Short mmCIF file of C-alpha atoms in Angstrom, two decimals:
data_model
loop_
_atom_site.label_atom_id
_atom_site.label_comp_id
_atom_site.label_asym_id
_atom_site.label_seq_id
_atom_site.Cartn_x
_atom_site.Cartn_y
_atom_site.Cartn_z
CA MET I 1 -12.49 26.66 7.56
CA VAL I 2 -15.82 27.41 5.88
CA VAL I 3 -14.13 28.31 2.58
CA ARG I 4 -12.04 25.13 2.70
CA GLU I 5 -15.12 23.02 3.43
CA LYS I 6 -16.96 24.52 0.46
CA ILE I 7 -14.00 23.78 -1.82
CA ILE I 8 -13.90 20.17 -0.61
CA ASP I 9 -17.69 19.86 -1.03
CA VAL I 10 -17.41 20.86 -4.71
CA ILE I 11 -14.57 18.36 -5.23
CA VAL I 12 -16.19 15.42 -3.41
CA SER I 13 -19.57 16.04 -5.11
CA CYS I 14 -17.82 15.71 -8.47
CA PHE I 15 -16.05 12.51 -7.39
CA LYS I 16 -19.37 11.00 -6.29
CA ARG I 17 -21.03 12.11 -9.50
CA HIS I 18 -18.51 9.95 -11.33
CA GLY I 19 -19.28 6.88 -9.21
CA ALA I 20 -16.38 6.83 -6.75
CA LYS I 21 -16.68 5.48 -3.23
CA GLY I 22 -14.78 6.88 -0.26
CA LEU I 23 -11.69 5.24 1.22
CA ASP I 24 -9.37 6.14 4.09
CA THR I 25 -5.86 4.84 4.85
CA PRO I 26 -3.59 5.31 7.90
CA ALA I 27 -1.67 8.58 8.31
CA PHE I 28 1.58 6.60 8.51
CA GLU I 29 2.96 3.56 6.68
CA LEU I 30 5.93 1.26 7.10
CA LYS I 31 8.95 3.17 5.83
CA ASP I 32 9.78 0.58 3.18
CA VAL I 33 6.28 1.00 1.69
CA LEU I 34 7.09 4.61 0.80
CA THR I 35 10.79 4.37 -0.09
CA GLU I 36 11.93 4.40 -3.73
CA LYS I 37 8.51 5.58 -4.99
CA TYR I 38 9.10 9.33 -5.20
CA GLY I 39 12.50 9.77 -6.86
CA GLU I 40 14.44 12.76 -5.58
CA ASP I 41 11.43 13.82 -3.49
CA SER I 42 11.99 10.85 -1.17
CA GLY I 43 14.08 13.18 0.98
CA LEU I 44 10.89 15.09 1.81
CA ILE I 45 9.32 12.13 3.63
CA TYR I 46 8.89 12.48 7.39
CA ASP I 47 10.33 9.41 9.13
CA LEU I 48 9.00 8.14 12.46
CA LYS I 49 10.17 5.46 14.87
CA ASP I 50 7.70 3.75 17.17
CA HIS I 51 8.49 2.29 20.61
CA GLY I 52 9.09 -1.19 19.23
CA GLY I 53 11.79 0.03 16.89
CA GLU I 54 9.63 -0.37 13.77
CA LEU I 55 10.53 2.19 11.10
CA LEU I 56 7.51 4.22 10.01
CA SER I 57 6.87 7.28 7.86
CA LEU I 58 4.07 9.80 7.52
CA ARG I 59 2.37 9.37 4.16
CA TYR I 60 3.77 11.61 1.40
CA ASP I 61 0.71 11.30 -0.80
CA LEU I 62 -2.51 9.25 -1.00
CA THR I 63 -1.52 7.21 -4.07
CA VAL I 64 1.10 4.83 -2.66
CA PRO I 65 -1.09 3.91 0.38
CA PHE I 66 -3.96 3.23 -2.05
CA ALA I 67 -1.79 0.90 -4.11
CA ARG I 68 -0.67 -0.90 -0.95
CA TYR I 69 -4.33 -1.24 0.11
CA MET I 70 -5.27 -2.72 -3.29
CA ALA I 71 -2.46 -5.29 -3.09
CA MET I 72 -3.05 -6.29 0.56
CA ASN I 73 -6.76 -6.86 -0.07
CA LYS I 74 -6.15 -8.62 -3.42
CA LEU I 75 -8.51 -6.21 -5.20
CA LYS I 76 -8.59 -6.18 -8.99
CA LYS I 77 -10.90 -3.22 -9.59
CA MET I 78 -11.94 -0.09 -7.71
CA LYS I 79 -13.01 3.50 -8.29
CA ARG I 80 -12.27 5.46 -5.14
CA TYR I 81 -11.85 8.94 -3.75
CA HIS I 82 -9.90 9.95 -0.66
CA VAL I 83 -9.71 13.27 1.17
CA GLY I 84 -6.88 13.34 3.67
CA LYS I 85 -3.79 15.05 5.00
CA VAL I 86 -0.27 14.35 3.78
CA TRP I 87 3.09 15.54 5.11
CA ARG I 88 6.24 16.75 3.34
CA ARG I 89 9.44 18.32 4.63
CA GLU I 90 9.15 21.34 2.36
CA SER I 91 9.91 25.00 2.96
CA PRO I 92 6.46 26.41 3.75
CA THR I 93 5.26 29.23 1.46
CA ALA I 94 1.79 30.46 2.41
CA VAL I 95 1.46 32.66 -0.70
CA GLN I 96 1.89 29.60 -2.93
CA GLY I 97 -0.25 27.39 -0.73
CA ARG I 98 2.75 25.18 0.07
CA TYR I 99 2.84 23.70 3.57
CA ARG I 100 4.41 20.78 5.43
CA GLU I 101 0.97 19.45 6.34
CA PHE I 102 -1.76 19.84 3.77
CA CYS I 103 -4.94 18.28 2.42
CA GLN I 104 -5.21 16.37 -0.84
CA CYS I 105 -8.32 15.16 -2.64
CA ASP I 106 -7.63 12.10 -4.80
CA PHE I 107 -9.68 10.17 -7.33
CA ASP I 108 -8.40 6.90 -8.83
CA ILE I 109 -9.65 4.21 -11.19
CA ALA I 110 -7.99 0.81 -10.74
CA GLY I 111 -8.55 -2.18 -13.00
CA HIS I 112 -8.08 -3.58 -16.51
CA PHE I 113 -10.07 -1.43 -18.96
CA ASP I 114 -9.81 -0.40 -22.59
CA PRO I 115 -7.08 2.19 -23.27
CA MET I 116 -7.55 5.86 -22.40
CA ILE I 117 -11.23 5.75 -21.36
CA PRO I 118 -10.50 6.08 -17.59
CA ASP I 119 -7.69 8.55 -18.36
CA ALA I 120 -10.08 10.78 -20.31
CA GLU I 121 -12.60 10.67 -17.44
CA CYS I 122 -9.91 11.83 -14.99
CA LEU I 123 -9.17 14.85 -17.17
CA LYS I 124 -12.90 15.55 -17.48
CA ILE I 125 -13.17 15.49 -13.68
CA ILE I 126 -10.35 18.04 -13.32
CA CYS I 127 -12.13 20.33 -15.80
CA GLU I 128 -15.45 19.98 -13.97
CA ILE I 129 -13.88 20.76 -10.59
CA LEU I 130 -11.84 23.77 -11.72
CA SER I 131 -14.82 25.16 -13.63
CA GLY I 132 -17.10 24.59 -10.63
CA LEU I 133 -14.72 26.40 -8.30
CA GLN I 134 -14.64 29.41 -10.67
CA LEU I 135 -10.92 29.97 -10.32
CA GLY I 136 -10.51 31.60 -13.72
CA ASP I 137 -9.19 30.20 -16.97
CA PHE I 138 -6.97 27.12 -16.78
CA LEU I 139 -4.97 24.77 -18.97
CA ILE I 140 -4.11 21.11 -18.44
CA LYS I 141 -0.70 20.03 -19.68
CA VAL I 142 -0.56 16.43 -20.90
CA SER I 143 2.29 14.14 -21.84
CA ASP I 144 3.30 10.50 -21.42
CA ARG I 145 6.19 8.92 -19.53
CA ARG I 146 6.83 6.57 -22.48
CA ILE I 147 7.26 9.58 -24.79
CA LEU I 148 9.67 11.13 -22.28
CA ASP I 149 11.68 7.92 -21.95
CA GLY I 150 11.73 7.54 -25.73
CA MET I 151 12.85 11.14 -26.05
CA PHE I 152 15.67 10.59 -23.53
CA ALA I 153 16.75 7.44 -25.40
CA VAL I 154 16.94 9.09 -28.84
CA CYS I 155 18.71 12.11 -27.34
CA GLY I 156 21.44 9.87 -25.90
CA VAL I 157 20.58 9.83 -22.19
CA PRO I 158 21.83 6.61 -20.50
CA GLU I 159 18.88 4.56 -19.22
CA SER I 160 20.30 4.69 -15.69
CA LYS I 161 19.83 8.48 -15.75
CA PHE I 162 16.25 8.59 -17.10
CA ARG I 163 14.59 9.26 -13.73
CA ALA I 164 17.23 11.77 -12.62
CA THR I 165 16.85 13.63 -15.93
CA CYS I 166 13.10 13.49 -15.54
CA SER I 167 13.36 15.22 -12.15
CA SER I 168 15.35 18.03 -13.76
CA ILE I 169 12.84 18.47 -16.59
CA ASP I 170 10.06 18.60 -13.99
CA LYS I 171 11.53 21.90 -12.73
CA LEU I 172 10.83 23.70 -16.02
CA GLY I 173 8.33 26.45 -15.34
CA LYS I 174 9.78 26.95 -11.87
CA ILE I 175 13.26 27.72 -13.23
CA SER I 176 14.49 28.62 -16.73
CA TRP I 177 15.66 26.16 -19.39
CA LYS I 178 19.17 27.58 -18.95
CA ASP I 179 19.17 26.58 -15.27
CA VAL I 180 17.64 23.16 -16.02
CA ARG I 181 20.28 22.55 -18.69
CA HIS I 182 23.04 23.53 -16.24
CA GLU I 183 21.65 21.10 -13.63
CA MET I 184 21.49 18.23 -16.16
CA VAL I 185 25.09 18.81 -17.26
CA ALA I 186 26.77 19.84 -13.99
CA GLN I 187 24.82 17.70 -11.50
CA LYS I 188 23.33 14.83 -13.49
CA GLY I 189 26.39 14.27 -15.68
CA LEU I 190 24.77 14.57 -19.14
CA ALA I 191 26.87 15.64 -22.10
CA PRO I 192 26.12 19.24 -23.24
CA GLU I 193 25.02 18.07 -26.72
CA VAL I 194 22.59 15.57 -25.13
CA ALA I 195 21.09 18.34 -23.01
CA ASP I 196 20.74 20.53 -26.11
CA ARG I 197 18.90 17.76 -27.99
CA ILE I 198 16.51 17.39 -25.03
CA GLY I 199 15.99 21.17 -25.13
CA ASP I 200 14.78 20.97 -28.73
CA TYR I 201 11.91 18.74 -27.56
CA VAL I 202 10.96 20.00 -24.12
CA GLN I 203 10.35 23.54 -25.33
CA CYS I 204 7.56 22.28 -27.62
CA HIS I 205 3.90 22.47 -26.64
CA GLY I 206 0.64 22.54 -28.58
CA GLY I 207 -2.34 20.38 -29.45
CA VAL I 208 -3.12 17.60 -31.90
CA SER I 209 -0.94 19.26 -34.56
CA LEU I 210 2.16 18.88 -32.35
CA LEU I 211 1.18 15.27 -31.72
CA GLU I 212 1.10 14.65 -35.49
CA GLN I 213 4.42 16.47 -35.81
CA MET I 214 6.00 14.08 -33.28
CA PHE I 215 4.73 11.09 -35.29
CA GLN I 216 6.80 12.46 -38.18
CA ASP I 217 9.86 13.28 -36.08
CA PRO I 218 12.80 11.34 -37.61
CA ARG I 219 14.26 10.35 -34.23
CA LEU I 220 11.22 9.98 -31.97
CA SER I 221 9.19 8.01 -34.55
CA GLN I 222 11.86 5.29 -34.49
CA ASN I 223 11.41 4.62 -30.78
CA LYS I 224 8.87 1.93 -29.89
CA GLN I 225 8.09 3.30 -26.43
CA ALA I 226 7.53 6.83 -27.71
CA LEU I 227 5.24 5.58 -30.49
CA GLU I 228 3.10 3.70 -27.96
CA GLY I 229 2.74 6.88 -25.94
CA LEU I 230 1.94 8.98 -29.00
CA ARG I 231 -0.75 6.52 -30.15
CA ASP I 232 -2.39 6.55 -26.73
CA LEU I 233 -2.34 10.36 -26.60
CA LYS I 234 -3.95 10.50 -30.04
CA LEU I 235 -6.74 8.22 -28.81
CA LEU I 236 -7.00 10.28 -25.61
CA TYR I 237 -7.52 13.45 -27.66
CA GLU I 238 -10.38 11.76 -29.53
CA TYR I 239 -12.17 11.05 -26.25
CA LEU I 240 -11.42 14.52 -24.88
CA THR I 241 -12.99 16.01 -28.01
CA LEU I 242 -16.13 13.95 -27.37
CA PHE I 243 -16.15 15.22 -23.77
CA GLY I 244 -15.90 18.79 -25.11
CA ILE I 245 -12.69 19.66 -23.25
CA ALA I 246 -9.96 19.26 -25.91
CA GLU I 247 -9.38 23.03 -26.03
CA LYS I 248 -8.39 22.93 -22.36
CA ILE I 249 -5.64 20.37 -23.01
CA SER I 250 -2.08 21.12 -24.17
CA PHE I 251 0.38 18.44 -25.27
CA ASP I 252 3.53 19.63 -23.51
CA LEU I 253 6.83 17.77 -23.78
CA SER I 254 8.26 19.67 -20.80
CA LEU I 255 5.79 17.96 -18.44
CA ALA I 256 7.69 15.29 -16.55
CA ARG I 257 6.01 14.71 -13.13
CA GLY I 258 8.99 13.80 -10.92
CA LEU I 259 7.37 10.86 -9.11
CA ASP I 260 8.90 7.52 -10.06
CA TYR I 261 5.70 5.46 -10.14
CA TYR I 262 4.14 7.02 -13.28
CA THR I 263 4.24 4.72 -16.31
CA GLY I 264 2.00 6.31 -18.97
CA VAL I 265 -0.15 9.41 -19.43
CA ILE I 266 0.65 12.27 -17.04
CA TYR I 267 -1.09 15.63 -16.61
CA GLU I 268 -0.96 18.82 -14.59
CA ALA I 269 -3.51 21.66 -14.39
CA MET I 270 -2.31 25.27 -14.24
CA LEU I 271 -4.26 28.49 -13.81
CA LEU I 272 -3.66 30.82 -16.74
CA GLN I 273 -4.40 33.95 -14.75
CA SER I 274 -5.19 35.13 -11.29
CA PRO I 275 -8.88 35.53 -10.53
CA ALA I 276 -7.93 38.95 -9.16
CA GLU I 277 -8.45 42.11 -11.19
CA ALA I 278 -6.37 42.53 -14.33
CA LYS I 279 -4.32 45.30 -12.70
CA GLU I 280 -3.20 42.90 -10.00
CA GLU I 281 -0.04 40.84 -10.35
CA PRO I 282 -0.85 37.20 -11.24
CA GLN I 283 -0.41 34.78 -8.35
CA ASN I 284 2.30 32.16 -8.66
CA VAL I 285 0.73 29.15 -6.98
CA GLY I 286 2.01 26.39 -9.26
CA SER I 287 -0.21 23.51 -10.31
CA VAL I 288 -3.62 23.10 -8.69
CA ALA I 289 -4.24 19.52 -9.87
CA ALA I 290 -2.15 16.72 -11.31
CA GLY I 291 -2.06 13.00 -11.88
CA GLY I 292 -1.36 10.21 -14.31
CA ARG I 293 -1.19 6.50 -14.98
CA TYR I 294 0.72 4.14 -12.68
CA ASP I 295 0.26 0.56 -13.91
CA GLU I 296 3.05 -1.09 -11.89
CA LEU I 297 2.65 0.38 -8.40
CA VAL I 298 0.13 -2.15 -7.07
CA GLY I 299 2.36 -4.98 -8.31
CA MET I 300 5.23 -3.70 -6.15
CA PHE I 301 3.21 -4.65 -3.04
CA ASN I 302 1.95 -7.99 -4.33
CA PRO I 303 4.15 -10.98 -3.37
CA LYS I 304 3.61 -12.50 -6.82
CA GLY I 305 3.95 -9.16 -8.61
CA HIS I 306 0.39 -9.21 -9.99
CA LYS I 307 -0.24 -5.82 -11.59
CA VAL I 308 -3.44 -3.78 -11.43
CA PRO I 309 -3.39 -0.84 -13.88
CA CYS I 310 -4.37 2.47 -12.23
CA VAL I 311 -4.90 6.07 -13.24
CA GLY I 312 -5.79 8.96 -10.98
CA LEU I 313 -5.68 12.61 -10.09
CA SER I 314 -5.00 14.77 -7.07
CA ILE I 315 -6.46 18.20 -6.28
CA GLY I 316 -4.37 20.54 -4.12
CA VAL I 317 -6.89 22.03 -1.67
CA GLU I 318 -4.44 24.39 0.09
CA ARG I 319 -3.29 25.98 -3.15
CA ILE I 320 -6.86 26.50 -4.30
CA PHE I 321 -7.75 27.91 -0.88
CA SER I 322 -4.90 30.46 -1.10
CA ILE I 323 -6.26 31.62 -4.48
CA VAL I 324 -9.84 31.93 -3.23
CA GLU I 325 -8.67 33.72 -0.08
CA GLN I 326 -6.66 36.23 -2.13
CA ARG I 327 -9.62 36.82 -4.43
CA MET I 328 -11.87 37.54 -1.44
CA LYS I 329 -9.34 40.06 -0.08
CA THR I 330 -8.98 41.74 -3.48
CA PHE I 331 -12.71 42.18 -4.01
CA GLY I 332 -13.59 42.72 -0.36
CA GLU I 333 -15.88 39.68 -0.40
CA LYS I 334 -17.36 38.37 2.83
CA ILE I 335 -18.37 34.83 3.53
CA GLN I 336 -20.71 33.48 6.15
CA THR I 337 -18.50 31.87 8.76
CA THR I 338 -21.22 29.47 9.95
CA GLU I 339 -24.17 27.72 8.32
CA THR I 340 -26.68 29.41 10.66
CA GLN I 341 -29.86 30.31 8.79
CA VAL I 342 -31.90 32.09 11.47
CA PHE I 343 -31.11 34.11 14.57
CA VAL I 344 -33.64 34.40 17.40
CA ALA I 345 -33.63 37.91 18.89
CA THR I 346 -35.61 40.08 21.27
CA PRO I 347 -35.69 43.86 21.89
CA GLN I 348 -36.81 43.47 25.51
CA LYS I 349 -35.69 42.12 28.87
CA ASN I 350 -36.86 38.90 30.51
CA PHE I 351 -37.59 37.07 27.25
CA LEU I 352 -35.00 34.30 27.56
CA GLN I 353 -37.64 31.60 28.14
CA GLU I 354 -39.60 32.61 25.03
CA ARG I 355 -36.41 32.68 22.96
CA LEU I 356 -35.43 29.21 24.19
CA LYS I 357 -38.88 27.78 23.36
CA LEU I 358 -38.75 29.39 19.92
CA ILE I 359 -35.24 28.22 19.03
CA ALA I 360 -36.07 24.66 20.16
CA GLU I 361 -39.00 24.73 17.73
CA LEU I 362 -36.67 25.81 14.90
CA TRP I 363 -34.04 23.18 15.76
CA ASP I 364 -36.71 20.45 15.86
CA ALA I 365 -37.80 21.52 12.36
CA GLY I 366 -34.23 21.04 11.09
CA ILE I 367 -33.52 24.79 10.80
CA LYS I 368 -30.01 25.96 11.70
CA ALA I 369 -30.53 28.62 14.36
CA GLU I 370 -28.63 30.58 17.02
CA LEU I 371 -29.22 32.99 19.88
CA LEU I 372 -26.97 35.00 22.18
CA TYR I 373 -26.17 33.33 25.51
CA LYS I 374 -27.36 36.28 27.57
CA ASN I 375 -30.50 36.89 29.58
CA ASN I 376 -31.06 40.44 28.35
CA PRO I 377 -29.01 41.21 25.24
CA LYS I 378 -29.46 44.56 23.44
CA LEU I 379 -31.24 44.32 20.06
CA LEU I 380 -28.47 46.29 18.33
CA THR I 381 -25.86 43.84 19.66
CA GLN I 382 -27.89 40.93 18.30
CA LEU I 383 -28.30 42.54 14.87
CA HIS I 384 -24.58 43.40 14.69
CA TYR I 385 -23.78 39.75 15.41
CA CYS I 386 -25.96 38.70 12.47
CA GLU I 387 -24.23 41.20 10.16
CA ASN I 388 -20.76 40.10 11.21
CA THR I 389 -21.46 36.39 10.83
CA GLY I 390 -23.65 36.64 7.70
CA ILE I 391 -26.84 35.16 9.18
CA PRO I 392 -29.57 35.97 6.64
CA LEU I 393 -32.77 35.90 8.74
CA VAL I 394 -33.73 37.14 12.20
CA VAL I 395 -36.85 36.15 14.15
CA ILE I 396 -37.80 38.87 16.66
CA ILE I 397 -40.07 38.21 19.61
CA GLY I 398 -41.24 40.84 22.14
CA GLU I 399 -44.23 41.75 24.31
CA GLN I 400 -46.31 43.08 21.41
CA GLU I 401 -45.62 40.02 19.26
CA LEU I 402 -46.44 37.70 22.16
CA LYS I 403 -49.80 39.41 22.73
CA GLU I 404 -50.77 39.27 19.04
CA GLY I 405 -49.56 35.69 18.50
CA VAL I 406 -47.12 36.77 15.79
CA LEU I 407 -43.37 37.04 15.26
CA LYS I 408 -41.35 39.49 13.17
CA LEU I 409 -39.17 37.99 10.46
CA ARG I 410 -36.38 40.31 9.36
CA SER I 411 -34.21 39.97 6.26
CA MET I 412 -30.70 41.18 7.08
CA ALA I 413 -30.00 41.94 3.42
CA SER I 414 -33.01 44.19 2.76
CA ARG I 415 -33.74 45.08 6.42
CA GLU I 416 -37.39 44.43 5.65
CA GLU I 417 -39.54 43.11 8.52
CA VAL I 418 -42.86 41.28 8.19
CA ALA I 419 -45.24 39.92 10.82
CA ILE I 420 -45.79 36.15 10.64
CA LYS I 421 -48.27 34.08 12.61
CA ARG I 422 -46.44 31.86 15.10
CA GLU I 423 -47.86 28.65 13.61
CA ASN I 424 -46.72 29.68 10.09
CA LEU I 425 -43.16 30.65 11.04
CA VAL I 426 -41.39 27.39 10.21
CA ALA I 427 -43.12 27.09 6.83
CA GLU I 428 -42.29 30.72 5.95
CA ILE I 429 -38.62 30.30 6.90
CA GLN I 430 -38.33 27.08 4.91
CA LYS I 431 -39.94 28.77 1.91
CA ARG I 432 -37.48 31.69 2.03
CA LEU I 433 -34.49 29.39 2.45
CA PHE I 434 -35.62 27.31 -0.52
CA GLU I 435 -36.06 30.41 -2.70
CA SER I 436 -32.63 31.73 -1.78
#
């Protein structure tokens, strides 16, 4: 729990640094709020039925409830973050950080703004968070739904099969192109030559040079939708260069993002290597962050269809936690399981009253402190407790200290003990905590 809290603290601190305010939404929604928003993943939604017969569902993500909230409250602009649990009927895989109940951390910018400025900030936020969490090197794949739709159109995919084809493309990276091609032909009903034309595009990835190459592509450059997407990505790259993160971004035509509500830029962050030692096998945990632009979702919940353009990102806490946990096991790292700063101990019997007076003084000074709930604990037992829980400082009081009006302050790391006057104890502890 401590590791997870620290991960969330890093994420939320970044969200606040970028001016977002917190928002919470109910754990469940009316079923029709969530239906037809997630494509083939709609089958993963947990359905409920309340006593009045009203059809409800547990939220699948934090994005659709946010869009519903914007529409219901007739809001035109908002920058928000949300940390909350979501539920999906998946096959749990602890190694990959995939569960049926898990925590997401979302950041979204809603409102009419100039193109690609909010989108660039979302990508900057992902870079800041992943760098701050020290997970190792990472890459953010970027594409655009309009480029994908344009690509499908020029390759000969019927418009009615765009979303279904998109769901197949989204599996690239998890399964091979050969398997994706087979699914598109055998299950989605595409002609083999259409699938082959798609394959020529979706196996391309690179940077600005690939973007320029697509502008010159004889088929793609003739599609209006694709050109709009390409122009926006070119502008996005300009802003990312100013933010100093362009080298972390890869234009990848295989990126599809299977959710139906995306309308423009889409992105997904992948770890390039495990933070474990080089001799270790890399961990396959999938993406650790993803998001994109969804300009029409709010309008779906507005009776008059008024649209509020939105762009956002989602950080997968459980996946990141599984990586950090594995790293700690690999390197034998220990983490303090509580936030306790000081432990109050005694080597002698009948000193419970003195310990209670002392710990009350520390608590009143805002210092996080503990003691053992025993009248006469052994000193070795108390010191072992501090070692096991990672408490850095120990205040020791005994008969000699009581007579001399001093206390011993012990550092658990160095095992050094110094005598401190009772009246100076709080100031000395605060000084050491500040320096550490």
